[in-house]
Structures are given as C-alpha cells and as structure tokens.
C-alpha cells in the first residue's frame, strides 16, 4: 500500500507538523498489546479521554496500552495512519477521508459524530466591506486545503454562482490563517472550533455564513487501519464506547468540560471553550452507508475543482459496526 499524497499545492507547515508530531518508525500495524492513537488539538473527545485516563483504564483490562501522537491537522494524521505509523485516528472533518480514498488507502470507518454545521463559519472583520457571499468575488480568503472549511468555501461560492477561480485563496493551517486574518492580510477566513469562538471573542468579527443553511453538514469521522480493525475488534469497541460516553459527558457538563479543555487548548478562557463546545454535536454514532451519502457530494465537488486527483466512490470503504 503506498502512502497517499497530500493535495497540491500544500503548505510546508503541514508537512513539518506531520513529521514533528509523528516521530515514529514505520510499522505494518501494531499488536493488540499496544494502541497508537493520532489526535489533533481540536480532537475534543479524544482529548477528554487522554486527560482523564479513562480509556487507558478500560484498555488496561484488555492488556492494551496507549501511545498518543499529536498532529497539526487531519490530512497528515491520515497519511500517518495509512503508512502504519498509528493504528486509529481521532475525528477528522468529513472531507479528509476522501483524499485517503483517492489514493487507495486501506482505512476503516469506526465512528462518526452527528452533523455540526455551525462548527465552522466564514467570518470577516467588523470593518470589512463584505456583506454577502456575492461580495467575496475578487477577495482574499484563507482555508486549510482539503479540510472541512475548504468544502464550505466551494459550496458557499457555488450557491451564488461563483467558483474558486473568482476569489483569491490562501491555503494555510489554522494558526497561520488566524494570524493572516487578524492582520488583515486576507479578507475572510473560514474557521472551525475552537479557532472560531476564539476569534469571535478576541477580534471584532462578523459571520457571513456557516453550514447551518444547508451548505455543509460538517460531520466528523474516526478511522482505523483496516488490518488493525479486523484483528482487534474488541479494542475498537472499547474506544467507540469511551468516545460515546465522553460525548454524553461533555453535553451534560459543559462548564466542567470547558474547565478541563481550557489548558489543553492553550489556556483558552473557559467561556470561549464553552461557546466552542456548543457549536459541536459530540453525538457519537455508528457509521452507515446512508450517513456517508454527503461524502460523495463532497468528493465530486473537489474533483470538479481539480483538487482531488481522481474520482472517488465515497462509499467504498470498510465500516466497523458496534456489536461486530
């Protein structure tokens, strides 16, 4: 199985982040005694489990230990998953698995989070002359290439008869995108949580659109290497159950959750964290073919925009189901 290539052109910082975060030797797939988990700073549920050690405790009963590896974004995390450097991933935006599928990666979906359409939004500074989506024509917009915000941009432009050719797109990872946005180097940014709530709280911004009007569902998916999922279904089941419980806990205890996540998210103000939590569903569900239906729409949109190297059957990947 060959490693899949990141879509071109790409930001060098993505590659640097991937190498720095995954200082691992390549291996085929780990034995059941070890589970290597990839996550991002925005991987809320995995962050909760990592902090409270509950997943370690559950897996210890099965004789399994955990190694954690942090990544800058979803694309390098799934590339590492594809080459066998990690066994499972935390959540990635719905767009990200499509690039892995385009390269023939042998990955299995093992969980999803219900749609969180307000978890990302196209924002501008308060003094911007952009009032509507039509006003984006000719403007400088930053997104992360291949991420969920990239698809939202395509869908938003298409809804008013525009394409990526009608705007100036800067592809930046979130931290660089926020800096460019705050300094006025770009006119608009599609940010996701917790970057979205942070920017709304610390900058004077306006929201032009998010996905709640039907433009993009913004679902999150969890994946594993297919060899690991097939060899260790009981481990996958334990992870799934722990994620489900963590999602319920966050929604039932938003204040406590925000206090826990604040230091994990760079010492963000707990009130900002709580606002960010409100924009995500954290409703962990089994993955179904019906639930993956929007994936094909996303894949076709990326292909039409010459971002995806080849056509993808978005439903052509193994799915792990609870109880299997």
Short mmCIF file of C-alpha atoms in Angstrom, two decimals:
data_model
loop_
_atom_site.label_atom_id
_atom_site.label_comp_id
_atom_site.label_asym_id
_atom_site.label_seq_id
_atom_site.Cartn_x
_atom_site.Cartn_y
_atom_site.Cartn_z
CA UNK A 1 0.00 0.00 0.00
CA UNK A 2 1.56 3.31 -1.00
CA UNK A 3 1.34 6.45 1.17
CA UNK A 4 -1.22 8.84 -0.24
CA UNK A 5 -0.02 12.24 -1.39
CA UNK A 6 -1.29 15.45 0.09
CA UNK A 7 -3.25 17.55 -2.40
CA UNK A 8 -1.05 20.07 -4.23
CA UNK A 9 -0.21 22.83 -3.72
CA UNK A 10 0.12 22.42 0.03
CA UNK A 11 1.54 24.36 2.94
CA UNK A 12 5.01 23.28 4.01
CA UNK A 13 3.97 23.78 7.62
CA UNK A 14 1.57 20.85 7.28
CA UNK A 15 4.43 18.54 6.36
CA UNK A 16 6.67 19.91 9.09
CA UNK A 17 3.88 19.43 11.62
CA UNK A 18 3.33 15.87 10.50
CA UNK A 19 7.00 14.97 10.81
CA UNK A 20 7.37 16.69 14.17
CA UNK A 21 4.24 15.15 15.62
CA UNK A 22 4.84 11.63 14.34
CA UNK A 23 8.44 10.82 15.20
CA UNK A 24 7.77 7.14 14.70
CA UNK A 25 9.31 4.25 12.83
CA UNK A 26 7.04 2.85 10.15
CA UNK A 27 5.48 -0.47 11.09
CA UNK A 28 2.86 -2.67 9.44
CA UNK A 29 0.30 -2.47 12.23
CA UNK A 30 0.58 -2.72 15.98
CA UNK A 31 -0.09 -5.81 18.01
CA UNK A 32 -3.08 -5.93 20.32
CA UNK A 33 -0.86 -5.10 23.31
CA UNK A 34 -0.42 -1.53 22.03
CA UNK A 35 -2.78 1.02 20.53
CA UNK A 36 -1.29 4.07 18.80
CA UNK A 37 -3.77 6.93 18.60
CA UNK A 38 -3.42 10.04 16.46
CA UNK A 39 -5.25 13.19 17.50
CA UNK A 40 -5.36 16.96 16.95
CA UNK A 41 -5.70 19.77 19.47
CA UNK A 42 -9.31 20.13 18.25
CA UNK A 43 -9.99 16.41 18.87
CA UNK A 44 -12.27 17.14 21.78
CA UNK A 45 -13.44 13.69 22.77
CA UNK A 46 -10.04 12.07 22.46
CA UNK A 47 -8.57 14.97 24.45
CA UNK A 48 -11.02 14.30 27.26
CA UNK A 49 -10.18 10.59 27.28
CA UNK A 50 -6.46 11.31 27.19
CA UNK A 51 -6.73 13.74 30.09
CA UNK A 52 -8.86 11.65 32.44
CA UNK A 53 -7.10 8.35 31.65
CA UNK A 54 -10.43 6.58 31.35
CA UNK A 55 -9.57 4.93 28.04
CA UNK A 56 -6.22 3.73 29.41
CA UNK A 57 -8.04 2.16 32.34
CA UNK A 58 -10.59 0.41 30.13
CA UNK A 59 -7.97 -0.93 27.74
CA UNK A 60 -5.64 -1.99 30.56
CA UNK A 61 -8.27 -4.55 31.47
CA UNK A 62 -7.73 -6.00 27.97
CA UNK A 63 -3.95 -5.91 28.32
CA UNK A 64 -3.59 -2.95 25.94
CA UNK A 65 -1.52 0.20 26.46
CA UNK A 66 -1.87 3.50 24.56
CA UNK A 67 0.65 5.74 22.84
CA UNK A 68 -0.64 9.20 21.84
CA UNK A 69 0.61 11.25 18.86
CA UNK A 70 -0.49 14.80 18.13
CA UNK A 71 -0.89 16.17 14.58
CA UNK A 72 -1.43 19.67 13.22
CA UNK A 73 -4.43 18.70 11.07
CA UNK A 74 -6.37 15.78 9.64
CA UNK A 75 -4.51 15.24 6.37
CA UNK A 76 -1.09 14.41 7.87
CA UNK A 77 -2.79 12.33 10.54
CA UNK A 78 -4.50 10.10 7.98
CA UNK A 79 -1.30 9.89 5.96
CA UNK A 80 0.44 8.56 9.06
CA UNK A 81 -2.48 6.17 9.59
CA UNK A 82 -2.19 4.98 6.01
CA UNK A 83 1.50 4.11 6.25
CA UNK A 84 1.02 2.28 9.55
CA UNK A 85 2.59 4.77 11.95
CA UNK A 86 -0.59 4.88 14.04
CA UNK A 87 -3.47 2.43 14.42
CA UNK A 88 -6.52 4.68 14.80
CA UNK A 89 -7.29 8.35 14.43
CA UNK A 90 -9.37 10.75 16.41
CA UNK A 91 -12.00 12.69 14.49
CA UNK A 92 -11.33 14.37 11.16
CA UNK A 93 -13.63 16.55 9.09
CA UNK A 94 -15.77 14.75 6.53
CA UNK A 95 -13.59 15.99 3.67
CA UNK A 96 -10.37 14.41 4.89
CA UNK A 97 -11.07 10.68 4.32
CA UNK A 98 -11.87 11.44 0.69
CA UNK A 99 -8.23 12.21 -0.08
CA UNK A 100 -7.17 8.95 1.55
CA UNK A 101 -9.74 7.10 -0.52
CA UNK A 102 -8.50 8.81 -3.69
CA UNK A 103 -5.08 7.25 -3.05
CA UNK A 104 -6.46 3.82 -2.26
CA UNK A 105 -5.71 3.89 1.46
CA UNK A 106 -6.92 0.80 3.30
CA UNK A 107 -8.80 2.51 6.14
CA UNK A 108 -11.94 1.57 8.07
CA UNK A 109 -14.57 3.98 9.45
CA UNK A 110 -15.31 3.07 13.07
CA UNK A 111 -17.31 6.03 14.41
CA UNK A 112 -18.81 9.38 13.45
CA UNK A 113 -20.16 12.48 15.11
CA UNK A 114 -23.53 13.84 14.03
CA UNK A 115 -23.52 16.99 11.92
CA UNK A 116 -22.23 20.22 13.47
CA UNK A 117 -22.99 22.78 10.73
CA UNK A 118 -22.25 25.78 12.97
CA UNK A 119 -18.89 24.34 13.99
CA UNK A 120 -17.24 26.29 11.19
CA UNK A 121 -18.09 29.66 9.67
CA UNK A 122 -16.90 32.20 7.13
CA UNK A 123 -16.00 35.30 9.10
CA UNK A 124 -14.76 38.80 8.25
CA UNK A 125 -13.52 41.67 10.38
CA UNK A 126 -16.21 44.07 11.53
CA UNK A 127 -14.98 46.89 9.26
CA UNK A 128 -14.95 44.69 6.14
CA UNK A 129 -16.92 45.76 3.07
CA UNK A 130 -18.04 42.14 2.60
CA UNK A 131 -21.72 41.86 3.45
CA UNK A 132 -22.89 38.91 1.35
CA UNK A 133 -21.42 35.87 -0.35
CA UNK A 134 -21.57 37.71 -3.68
CA UNK A 135 -19.16 40.28 -2.22
CA UNK A 136 -16.47 37.59 -1.97
CA UNK A 137 -15.69 37.95 -5.69
CA UNK A 138 -12.07 39.01 -6.05
CA UNK A 139 -11.43 38.83 -2.30
CA UNK A 140 -8.63 37.05 -0.46
CA UNK A 141 -9.92 34.07 1.55
CA UNK A 142 -7.97 31.60 3.66
CA UNK A 143 -8.85 27.98 4.32
CA UNK A 144 -6.90 24.81 5.06
CA UNK A 145 -6.55 22.80 1.88
CA UNK A 146 -8.63 19.64 1.94
CA UNK A 147 -10.22 20.43 5.32
CA UNK A 148 -13.92 20.87 6.04
CA UNK A 149 -13.65 24.63 5.63
CA UNK A 150 -12.35 24.12 2.09
CA UNK A 151 -15.56 22.38 1.09
CA UNK A 152 -17.70 25.01 2.81
CA UNK A 153 -15.96 27.65 0.70
CA UNK A 154 -16.68 25.74 -2.51
CA UNK A 155 -20.33 25.19 -1.53
CA UNK A 156 -20.81 28.81 -0.43
CA UNK A 157 -19.37 30.19 -3.66
CA UNK A 158 -21.38 27.77 -5.78
CA UNK A 159 -24.60 28.86 -4.04
CA UNK A 160 -24.20 32.35 -5.54
CA UNK A 161 -22.80 31.33 -8.91
CA UNK A 162 -19.11 31.77 -8.08
CA UNK A 163 -16.16 29.36 -8.16
CA UNK A 164 -12.70 29.21 -6.63
CA UNK A 165 -11.45 30.98 -9.76
CA UNK A 166 -13.47 34.05 -8.75
CA UNK A 167 -11.60 34.51 -5.43
CA UNK A 168 -8.00 34.54 -4.22
CA UNK A 169 -7.49 31.54 -1.95
CA UNK A 170 -4.63 31.25 0.53
CA UNK A 171 -4.16 27.74 1.89
CA UNK A 172 -2.94 27.98 5.48
CA UNK A 173 -3.10 25.85 8.64
CA UNK A 174 -5.36 27.31 11.36
CA UNK A 175 -2.72 29.16 13.41
CA UNK A 176 -1.24 30.85 10.34
CA UNK A 177 -4.72 31.57 8.98
CA UNK A 178 -5.72 33.33 12.18
CA UNK A 179 -2.59 35.48 12.09
CA UNK A 180 -3.20 36.45 8.46
CA UNK A 181 -6.84 37.20 9.20
CA UNK A 182 -6.20 39.31 12.30
CA UNK A 183 -3.50 41.31 10.49
CA UNK A 184 -5.75 41.99 7.52
CA UNK A 185 -3.58 40.02 5.10
CA UNK A 186 -6.73 38.20 3.96
CA UNK A 187 -10.29 39.47 3.70
CA UNK A 188 -12.10 36.41 5.06
CA UNK A 189 -11.41 33.18 6.87
CA UNK A 190 -13.45 30.03 7.32
CA UNK A 191 -12.52 29.00 10.85
CA UNK A 192 -13.50 25.90 12.77
CA UNK A 193 -13.79 25.33 16.51
CA UNK A 194 -12.13 26.24 18.79
CA UNK A 195 -10.43 28.78 16.48
CA UNK A 196 -13.83 30.16 15.51
CA UNK A 197 -15.02 31.01 19.02
CA UNK A 198 -11.57 32.30 19.93
CA UNK A 199 -11.59 34.74 17.03
CA UNK A 200 -15.14 35.85 17.75
CA UNK A 201 -14.17 36.58 21.36
CA UNK A 202 -10.85 38.31 20.73
CA UNK A 203 -11.46 40.12 17.44
CA UNK A 204 -14.33 42.23 16.15
CA UNK A 205 -15.82 39.92 13.53
CA UNK A 206 -18.98 39.28 11.56
CA UNK A 207 -20.25 35.94 10.27
CA UNK A 208 -21.18 35.83 6.60
CA UNK A 209 -22.29 32.18 6.59
CA UNK A 210 -21.81 28.80 8.19
CA UNK A 211 -23.13 25.41 7.20
CA UNK A 212 -26.43 25.65 9.05
CA UNK A 213 -28.31 26.83 5.96
CA UNK A 214 -27.63 23.53 4.22
CA UNK A 215 -24.28 24.33 2.64
CA UNK A 216 -22.24 21.78 4.61
CA UNK A 217 -23.18 19.38 7.39
CA UNK A 218 -19.63 19.27 8.80
CA UNK A 219 -19.63 15.75 10.16
CA UNK A 220 -16.62 14.22 11.88
CA UNK A 221 -15.28 10.71 11.27
CA UNK A 222 -12.96 8.36 13.16
CA UNK A 223 -10.84 5.89 11.22
CA UNK A 224 -8.56 2.91 11.79
CA UNK A 225 -6.23 0.93 9.60
CA UNK A 226 -8.27 -1.95 8.23
CA UNK A 227 -5.74 -4.61 9.37
CA UNK A 228 -5.88 -3.27 12.94
CA UNK A 229 -9.68 -3.02 12.97
CA UNK A 230 -10.04 -6.56 11.65
CA UNK A 231 -7.50 -8.00 14.09
CA UNK A 232 -8.69 -6.08 17.16
CA UNK A 233 -12.46 -5.52 17.04
CA UNK A 234 -12.71 -5.69 20.83
CA UNK A 235 -10.27 -2.77 21.15
CA UNK A 236 -12.21 -0.73 18.60
CA UNK A 237 -15.41 -1.48 20.54
CA UNK A 238 -13.84 -0.19 23.76
CA UNK A 239 -12.69 3.01 22.04
CA UNK A 240 -16.12 3.52 20.49
CA UNK A 241 -17.90 3.13 23.83
CA UNK A 242 -15.48 5.52 25.53
CA UNK A 243 -16.00 8.16 22.84
CA UNK A 244 -19.77 7.81 23.14
CA UNK A 245 -19.61 8.27 26.91
CA UNK A 246 -17.29 11.27 26.57
CA UNK A 247 -19.73 12.93 24.17
CA UNK A 248 -22.59 12.47 26.61
CA UNK A 249 -20.47 13.83 29.46
CA UNK A 250 -19.48 17.00 27.57
CA UNK A 251 -23.07 17.84 26.69
CA UNK A 252 -24.27 17.17 30.24
CA UNK A 253 -21.39 19.04 31.91
CA UNK A 254 -20.40 21.96 29.67
CA UNK A 255 -18.87 24.08 32.44
CA UNK A 256 -16.76 21.24 33.83
CA UNK A 257 -15.78 20.21 30.31
CA UNK A 258 -14.68 23.74 29.45
CA UNK A 259 -12.51 23.91 32.58
CA UNK A 260 -10.89 20.60 31.64
CA UNK A 261 -10.28 21.55 27.99
CA UNK A 262 -9.09 25.09 28.63
CA UNK A 263 -5.45 24.19 29.40
CA UNK A 264 -5.46 21.51 26.68
CA UNK A 265 -6.45 24.17 24.14
CA UNK A 266 -3.69 26.59 25.01
CA UNK A 267 -5.20 28.07 28.19
CA UNK A 268 -8.21 29.46 26.40
CA UNK A 269 -10.75 31.34 28.51
CA UNK A 270 -13.22 28.66 29.74
CA UNK A 271 -16.10 30.82 28.47
CA UNK A 272 -14.63 30.69 24.96
CA UNK A 273 -14.25 26.93 25.26
CA UNK A 274 -17.87 26.60 26.37
CA UNK A 275 -19.02 28.60 23.35
CA UNK A 276 -16.97 26.34 21.11
CA UNK A 277 -18.49 23.23 22.68
CA UNK A 278 -21.99 24.49 21.94
CA UNK A 279 -21.22 24.50 18.21
CA UNK A 280 -20.31 20.82 18.03
CA UNK A 281 -22.74 17.91 18.41
CA UNK A 282 -20.35 15.40 20.06
CA UNK A 283 -23.08 12.87 19.28
CA UNK A 284 -21.06 9.71 18.57
CA UNK A 285 -22.87 7.35 16.22
CA UNK A 286 -22.16 4.23 14.18
CA UNK A 287 -21.12 4.90 10.61
CA UNK A 288 -23.66 3.84 7.98
CA UNK A 289 -23.72 3.98 4.20
CA UNK A 290 -26.75 6.25 4.40
CA UNK A 291 -24.90 8.58 6.74
CA UNK A 292 -21.97 8.75 4.31
CA UNK A 293 -24.17 9.99 1.48
CA UNK A 294 -22.89 13.58 1.62
CA UNK A 295 -19.35 12.29 1.20
CA UNK A 296 -19.97 11.63 -2.48
CA UNK A 297 -21.18 15.19 -2.98
CA UNK A 298 -18.01 16.49 -1.36
CA UNK A 299 -15.80 14.19 -3.44
CA UNK A 300 -17.48 15.27 -6.67
CA UNK A 301 -17.09 18.95 -5.74
CA UNK A 302 -13.36 18.54 -5.06
CA UNK A 303 -12.92 16.62 -8.31
CA UNK A 304 -14.70 19.33 -10.30
CA UNK A 305 -12.45 21.95 -8.69
CA UNK A 306 -9.32 19.97 -9.70
CA UNK A 307 -8.40 19.47 -6.05
CA UNK A 308 -8.91 15.70 -5.98
CA UNK A 309 -6.53 13.76 -8.27
CA UNK A 310 -9.15 11.24 -9.39
CA UNK A 311 -12.77 10.24 -8.93
CA UNK A 312 -13.73 8.57 -5.66
CA UNK A 313 -16.52 6.20 -4.70
CA UNK A 314 -17.03 7.70 -1.24
CA UNK A 315 -18.98 4.67 -0.03
CA UNK A 316 -16.25 2.18 -0.97
CA UNK A 317 -14.52 1.77 2.41
CA UNK A 318 -14.96 -0.79 5.18
CA UNK A 319 -17.22 0.19 8.07
CA UNK A 320 -16.91 -1.20 11.59
CA UNK A 321 -20.22 -1.52 13.44
CA UNK A 322 -20.83 -1.84 17.19
CA UNK A 323 -21.63 -5.44 18.05
CA UNK A 324 -19.50 -6.91 15.32
#
